[in-house]
Coordinates of C-alpha atoms and ligand atoms in Angstrom, one line a residue:
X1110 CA -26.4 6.4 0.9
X1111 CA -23.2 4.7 2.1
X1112 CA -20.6 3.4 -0.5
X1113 CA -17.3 1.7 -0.8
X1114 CA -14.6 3.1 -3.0
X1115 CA -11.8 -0.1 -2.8
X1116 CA -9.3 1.8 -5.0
X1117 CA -6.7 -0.3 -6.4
X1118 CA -7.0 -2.8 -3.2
X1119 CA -8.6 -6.3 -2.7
X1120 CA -8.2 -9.5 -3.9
X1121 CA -10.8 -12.6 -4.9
X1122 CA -9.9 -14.3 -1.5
X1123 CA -10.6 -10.5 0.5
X1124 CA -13.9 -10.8 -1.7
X1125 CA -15.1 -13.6 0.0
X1126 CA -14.2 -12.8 3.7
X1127 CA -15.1 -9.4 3.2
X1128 CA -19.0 -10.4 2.8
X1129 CA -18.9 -12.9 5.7
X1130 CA -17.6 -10.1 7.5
X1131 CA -20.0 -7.5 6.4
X1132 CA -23.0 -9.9 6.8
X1133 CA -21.7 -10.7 10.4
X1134 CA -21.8 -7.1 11.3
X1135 CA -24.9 -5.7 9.6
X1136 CA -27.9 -5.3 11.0
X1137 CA -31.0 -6.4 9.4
X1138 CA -29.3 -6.8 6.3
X1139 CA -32.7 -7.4 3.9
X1140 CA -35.3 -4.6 5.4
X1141 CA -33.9 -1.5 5.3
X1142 CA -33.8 1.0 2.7
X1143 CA -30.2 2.6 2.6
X1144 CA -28.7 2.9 -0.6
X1145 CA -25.4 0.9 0.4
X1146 CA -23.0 0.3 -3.0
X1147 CA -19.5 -1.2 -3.3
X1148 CA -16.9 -0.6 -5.9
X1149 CA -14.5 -3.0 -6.4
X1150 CA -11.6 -2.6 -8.9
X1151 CA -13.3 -3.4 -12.0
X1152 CA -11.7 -6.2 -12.7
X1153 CA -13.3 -8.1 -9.8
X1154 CA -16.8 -6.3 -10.3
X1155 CA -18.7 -9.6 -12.4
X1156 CA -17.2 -12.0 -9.4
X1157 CA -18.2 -9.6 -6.7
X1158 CA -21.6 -9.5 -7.9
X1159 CA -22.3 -12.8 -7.5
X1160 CA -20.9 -12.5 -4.1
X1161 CA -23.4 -9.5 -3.1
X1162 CA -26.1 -11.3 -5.1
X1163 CA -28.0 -12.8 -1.9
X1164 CA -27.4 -9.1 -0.1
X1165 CA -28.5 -5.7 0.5
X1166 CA -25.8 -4.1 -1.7
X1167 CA -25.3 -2.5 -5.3
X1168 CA -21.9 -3.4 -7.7
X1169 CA -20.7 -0.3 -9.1
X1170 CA -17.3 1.1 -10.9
X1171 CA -14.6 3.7 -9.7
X1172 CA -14.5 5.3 -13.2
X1173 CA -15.4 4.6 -16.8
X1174 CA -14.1 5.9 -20.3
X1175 CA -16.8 8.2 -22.4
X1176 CA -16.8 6.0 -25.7
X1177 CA -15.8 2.8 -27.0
X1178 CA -14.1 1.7 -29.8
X1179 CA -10.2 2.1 -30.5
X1180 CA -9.4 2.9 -26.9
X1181 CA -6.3 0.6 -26.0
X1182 CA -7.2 -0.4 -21.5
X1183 CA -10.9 1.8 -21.7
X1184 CA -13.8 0.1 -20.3
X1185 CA -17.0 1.7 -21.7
X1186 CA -20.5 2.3 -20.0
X1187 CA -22.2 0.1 -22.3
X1188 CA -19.8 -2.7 -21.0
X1189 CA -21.0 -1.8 -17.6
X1190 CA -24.4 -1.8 -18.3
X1191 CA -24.3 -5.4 -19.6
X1192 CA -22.6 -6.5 -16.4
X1193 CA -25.8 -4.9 -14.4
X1194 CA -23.1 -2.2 -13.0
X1195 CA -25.5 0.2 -10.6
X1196 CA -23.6 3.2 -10.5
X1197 CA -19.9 5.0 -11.6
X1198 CA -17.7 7.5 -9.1
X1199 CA -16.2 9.9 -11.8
X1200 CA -13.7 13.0 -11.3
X1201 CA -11.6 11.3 -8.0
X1202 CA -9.2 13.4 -7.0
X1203 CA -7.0 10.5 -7.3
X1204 CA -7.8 10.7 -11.4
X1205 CA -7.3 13.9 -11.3
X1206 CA -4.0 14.2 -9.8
X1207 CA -2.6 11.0 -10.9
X1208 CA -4.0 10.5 -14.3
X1209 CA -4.4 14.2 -15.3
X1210 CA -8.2 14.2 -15.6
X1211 CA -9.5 17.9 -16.1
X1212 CA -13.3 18.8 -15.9
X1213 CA -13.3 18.6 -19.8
X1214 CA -12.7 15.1 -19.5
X1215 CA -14.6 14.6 -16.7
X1216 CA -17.4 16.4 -18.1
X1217 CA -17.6 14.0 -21.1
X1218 CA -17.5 11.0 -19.3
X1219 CA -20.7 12.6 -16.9
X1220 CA -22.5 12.9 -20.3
X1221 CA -21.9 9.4 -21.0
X1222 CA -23.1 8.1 -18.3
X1223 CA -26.4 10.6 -17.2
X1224 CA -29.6 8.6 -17.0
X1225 CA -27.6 5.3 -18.3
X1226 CA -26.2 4.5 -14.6
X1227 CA -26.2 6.2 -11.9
X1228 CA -23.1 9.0 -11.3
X1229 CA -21.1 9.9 -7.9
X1230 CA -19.0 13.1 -9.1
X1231 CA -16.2 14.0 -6.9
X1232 CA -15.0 17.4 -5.9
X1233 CA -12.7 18.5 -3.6
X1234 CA -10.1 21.3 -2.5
X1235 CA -6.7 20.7 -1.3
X1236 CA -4.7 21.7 1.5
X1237 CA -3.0 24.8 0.3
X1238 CA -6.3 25.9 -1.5
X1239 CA -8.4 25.5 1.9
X1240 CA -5.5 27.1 3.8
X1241 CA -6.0 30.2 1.3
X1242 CA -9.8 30.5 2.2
X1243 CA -10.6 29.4 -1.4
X1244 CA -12.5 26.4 -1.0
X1245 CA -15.8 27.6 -2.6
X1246 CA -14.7 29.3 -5.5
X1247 CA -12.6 25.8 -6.1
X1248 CA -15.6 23.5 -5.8
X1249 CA -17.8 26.0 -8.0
X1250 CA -15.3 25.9 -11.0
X1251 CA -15.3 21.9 -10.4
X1252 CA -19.3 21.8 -10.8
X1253 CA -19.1 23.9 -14.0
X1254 CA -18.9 19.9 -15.2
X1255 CA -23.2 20.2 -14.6
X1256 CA -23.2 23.5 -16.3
X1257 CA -26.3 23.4 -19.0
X1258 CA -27.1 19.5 -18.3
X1259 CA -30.0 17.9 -17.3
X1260 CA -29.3 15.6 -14.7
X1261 CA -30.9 12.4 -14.0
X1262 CA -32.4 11.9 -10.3
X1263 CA -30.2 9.8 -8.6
X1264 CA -26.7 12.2 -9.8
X1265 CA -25.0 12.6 -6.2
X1266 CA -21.8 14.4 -5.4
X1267 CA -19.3 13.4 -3.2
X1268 CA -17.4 16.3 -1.1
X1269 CA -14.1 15.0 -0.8
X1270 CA -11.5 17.3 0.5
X1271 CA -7.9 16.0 -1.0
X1272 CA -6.4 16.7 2.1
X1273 CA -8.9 14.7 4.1
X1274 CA -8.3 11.8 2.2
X1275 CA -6.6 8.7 3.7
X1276 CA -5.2 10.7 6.9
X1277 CA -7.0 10.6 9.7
X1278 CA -8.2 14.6 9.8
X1279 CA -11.7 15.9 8.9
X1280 CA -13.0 19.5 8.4
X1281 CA -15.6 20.1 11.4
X1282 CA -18.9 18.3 11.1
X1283 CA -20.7 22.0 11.0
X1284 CA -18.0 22.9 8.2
X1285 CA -19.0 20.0 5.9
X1286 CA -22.7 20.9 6.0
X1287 CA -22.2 24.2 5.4
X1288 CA -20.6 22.8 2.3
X1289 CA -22.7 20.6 1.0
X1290 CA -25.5 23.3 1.2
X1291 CA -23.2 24.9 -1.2
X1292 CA -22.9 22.1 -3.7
X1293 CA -26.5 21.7 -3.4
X1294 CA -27.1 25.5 -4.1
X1295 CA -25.0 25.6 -6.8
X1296 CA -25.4 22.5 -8.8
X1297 CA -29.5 23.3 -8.5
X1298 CA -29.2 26.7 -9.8
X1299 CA -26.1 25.3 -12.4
X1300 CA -28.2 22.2 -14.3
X1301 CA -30.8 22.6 -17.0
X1302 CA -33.4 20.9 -15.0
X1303 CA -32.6 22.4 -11.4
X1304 CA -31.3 19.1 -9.9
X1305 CA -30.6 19.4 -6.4
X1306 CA -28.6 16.3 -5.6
X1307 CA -27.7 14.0 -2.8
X1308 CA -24.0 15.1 -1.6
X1309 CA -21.8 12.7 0.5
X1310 CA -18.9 13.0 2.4
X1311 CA -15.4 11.2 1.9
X1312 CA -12.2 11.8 3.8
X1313 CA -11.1 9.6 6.3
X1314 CA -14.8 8.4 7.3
X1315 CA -15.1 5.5 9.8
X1316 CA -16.9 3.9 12.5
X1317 CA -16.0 6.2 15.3
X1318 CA -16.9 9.7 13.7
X1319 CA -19.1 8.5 10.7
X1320 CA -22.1 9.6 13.7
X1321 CA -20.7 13.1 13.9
X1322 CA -21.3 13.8 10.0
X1323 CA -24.4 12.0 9.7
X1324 CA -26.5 13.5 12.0
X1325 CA -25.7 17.0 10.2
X1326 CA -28.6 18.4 8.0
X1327 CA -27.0 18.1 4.6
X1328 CA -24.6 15.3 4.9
X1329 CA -26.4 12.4 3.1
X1330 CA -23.9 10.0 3.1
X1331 CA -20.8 8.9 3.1
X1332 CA -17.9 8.0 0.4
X1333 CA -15.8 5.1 2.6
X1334 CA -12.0 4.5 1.3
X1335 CA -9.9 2.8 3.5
X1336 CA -12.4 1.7 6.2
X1337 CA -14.5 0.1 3.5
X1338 CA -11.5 -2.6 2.7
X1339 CA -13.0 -4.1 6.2
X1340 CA -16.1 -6.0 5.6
X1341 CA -17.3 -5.3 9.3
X1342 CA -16.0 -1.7 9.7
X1343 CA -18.0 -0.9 6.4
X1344 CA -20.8 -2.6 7.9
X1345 CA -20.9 -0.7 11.1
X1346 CA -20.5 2.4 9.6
X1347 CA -23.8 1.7 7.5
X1348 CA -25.2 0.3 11.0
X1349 CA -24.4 3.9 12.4
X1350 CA -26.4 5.8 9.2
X1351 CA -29.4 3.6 9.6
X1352 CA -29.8 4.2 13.7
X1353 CA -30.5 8.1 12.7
X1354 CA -33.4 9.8 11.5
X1355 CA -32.8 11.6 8.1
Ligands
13P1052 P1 -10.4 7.4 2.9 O1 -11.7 7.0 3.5 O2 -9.4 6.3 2.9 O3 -9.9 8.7 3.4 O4 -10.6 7.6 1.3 C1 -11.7 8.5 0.9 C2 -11.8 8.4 -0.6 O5 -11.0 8.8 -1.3 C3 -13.1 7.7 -1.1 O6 -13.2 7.9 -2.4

């Protein structure tokens, strides 16, 4: 699974050269079987999906409200639903940090969406926390969001270290995977029904060392920011996940 996260970057006339380019650069674009989303602000998601119509790729949202109703700028998951929106990225770091998002919050907006469209919950330590040695017990008081719930199949996680993100340095490849074993363990022994979920990695991802975390056990996929904003950067990086075995 290989998806785009635009942020709060694009434009309608990057929409269009950003397909050409992708379609330019992607292999075999119709037969295989990677789950490969986008997500556009959501603003531009309804023109973007006519753009990805004729392609391999799924319209999605970087974040949702939990209800609708008297909720001045909100846009609700039933909205999203009637615009055929595949799947949501909830609890960013970004949200978090910028917009004061807690896991309360994020929790609510996790039970709005579960078996409605399809969540990517991000979780992530920062710099000073991983500097401290404190990076599990950080990401296991994120997950208590899944604590007691009954997750639907395709619920994914995306590791996302905040101080990964946007500059150019990576934990090891062996260091996410021990990881995402983690988030696996704990988020199966954490949920009602025993989900064990897909868990991608984001943080400065791109075509040169997308390979490195791919081919790692249980890495199984990637959460693209900035290299995602080029349509054949994306593409090669979803070129790179479909030339390995998982
Ligand atoms: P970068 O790929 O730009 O580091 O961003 C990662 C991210 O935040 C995706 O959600």
């Amino acid at each position: 699974m290989i998806i785009a996260n635009w942020k709060c970057n694009g434009s309608i006339e990057m929409m269009l050269s950003w397909t050409d380019d992708y379609v330019k650069e992607c292999d075999d674009i119709h037969t295989f079987d990677t789950f490969v989303g986008v997500a556009p602000p959501s603003i531009y998601f309804e023109t973007f999906s006519v753009e990805i119509s004729h392609l391999n790729i799924l319209g999605g949202v970087q974040d949702i409200d939990y209800l609708d109703g008297s909720r001045t700028g909100a846009i609700s998951v039933d909205m999203l639903i009637d615009l055929g929106c595949d799947f949501s990225i909830i609890g960013h770091s970004e949200r978090r940090q910028i917009f004061n998002e807690d896991n309360n919050l994020i929790r609510k907006k996790l039970k709005s969406l579960n078996e409605k469209i399809m969540t990517i919950l991000c979780i992530g330590e920062t710099k000073e926390e991983n500097d401290k040695g404190i990076t599990k017990d950080v990401l296991k008081n994120q997950l208590e969001i899944v604590n007691g719930l009954d997750l639907d199949t395709q619920f994914t996680v995306a590791y996302e270290p905040v101080w990964a993100i946007g500059s150019g340095i990576t934990p090891k490849p062996k260091d996410i995977n021990e990881i995402h074993k983690y988030i696996k363990d704990v988020v199966q022994s954490n949920s009602v029904n025993n989900r064990t979920p897909k868990v991608l990695y984001g943080g400065s991802v791109t075509d040169k060392n997308a390979e490195s975390f791919f081919t790692e056990e249980f890495v199984d996929g990637a959460l693209v920011g900035g290299a995602s904003l080029d349509g054949s950067s994306f593409a090669s990086i979803v070129n790179i996940f479909n030339g390995i075995d998982k």
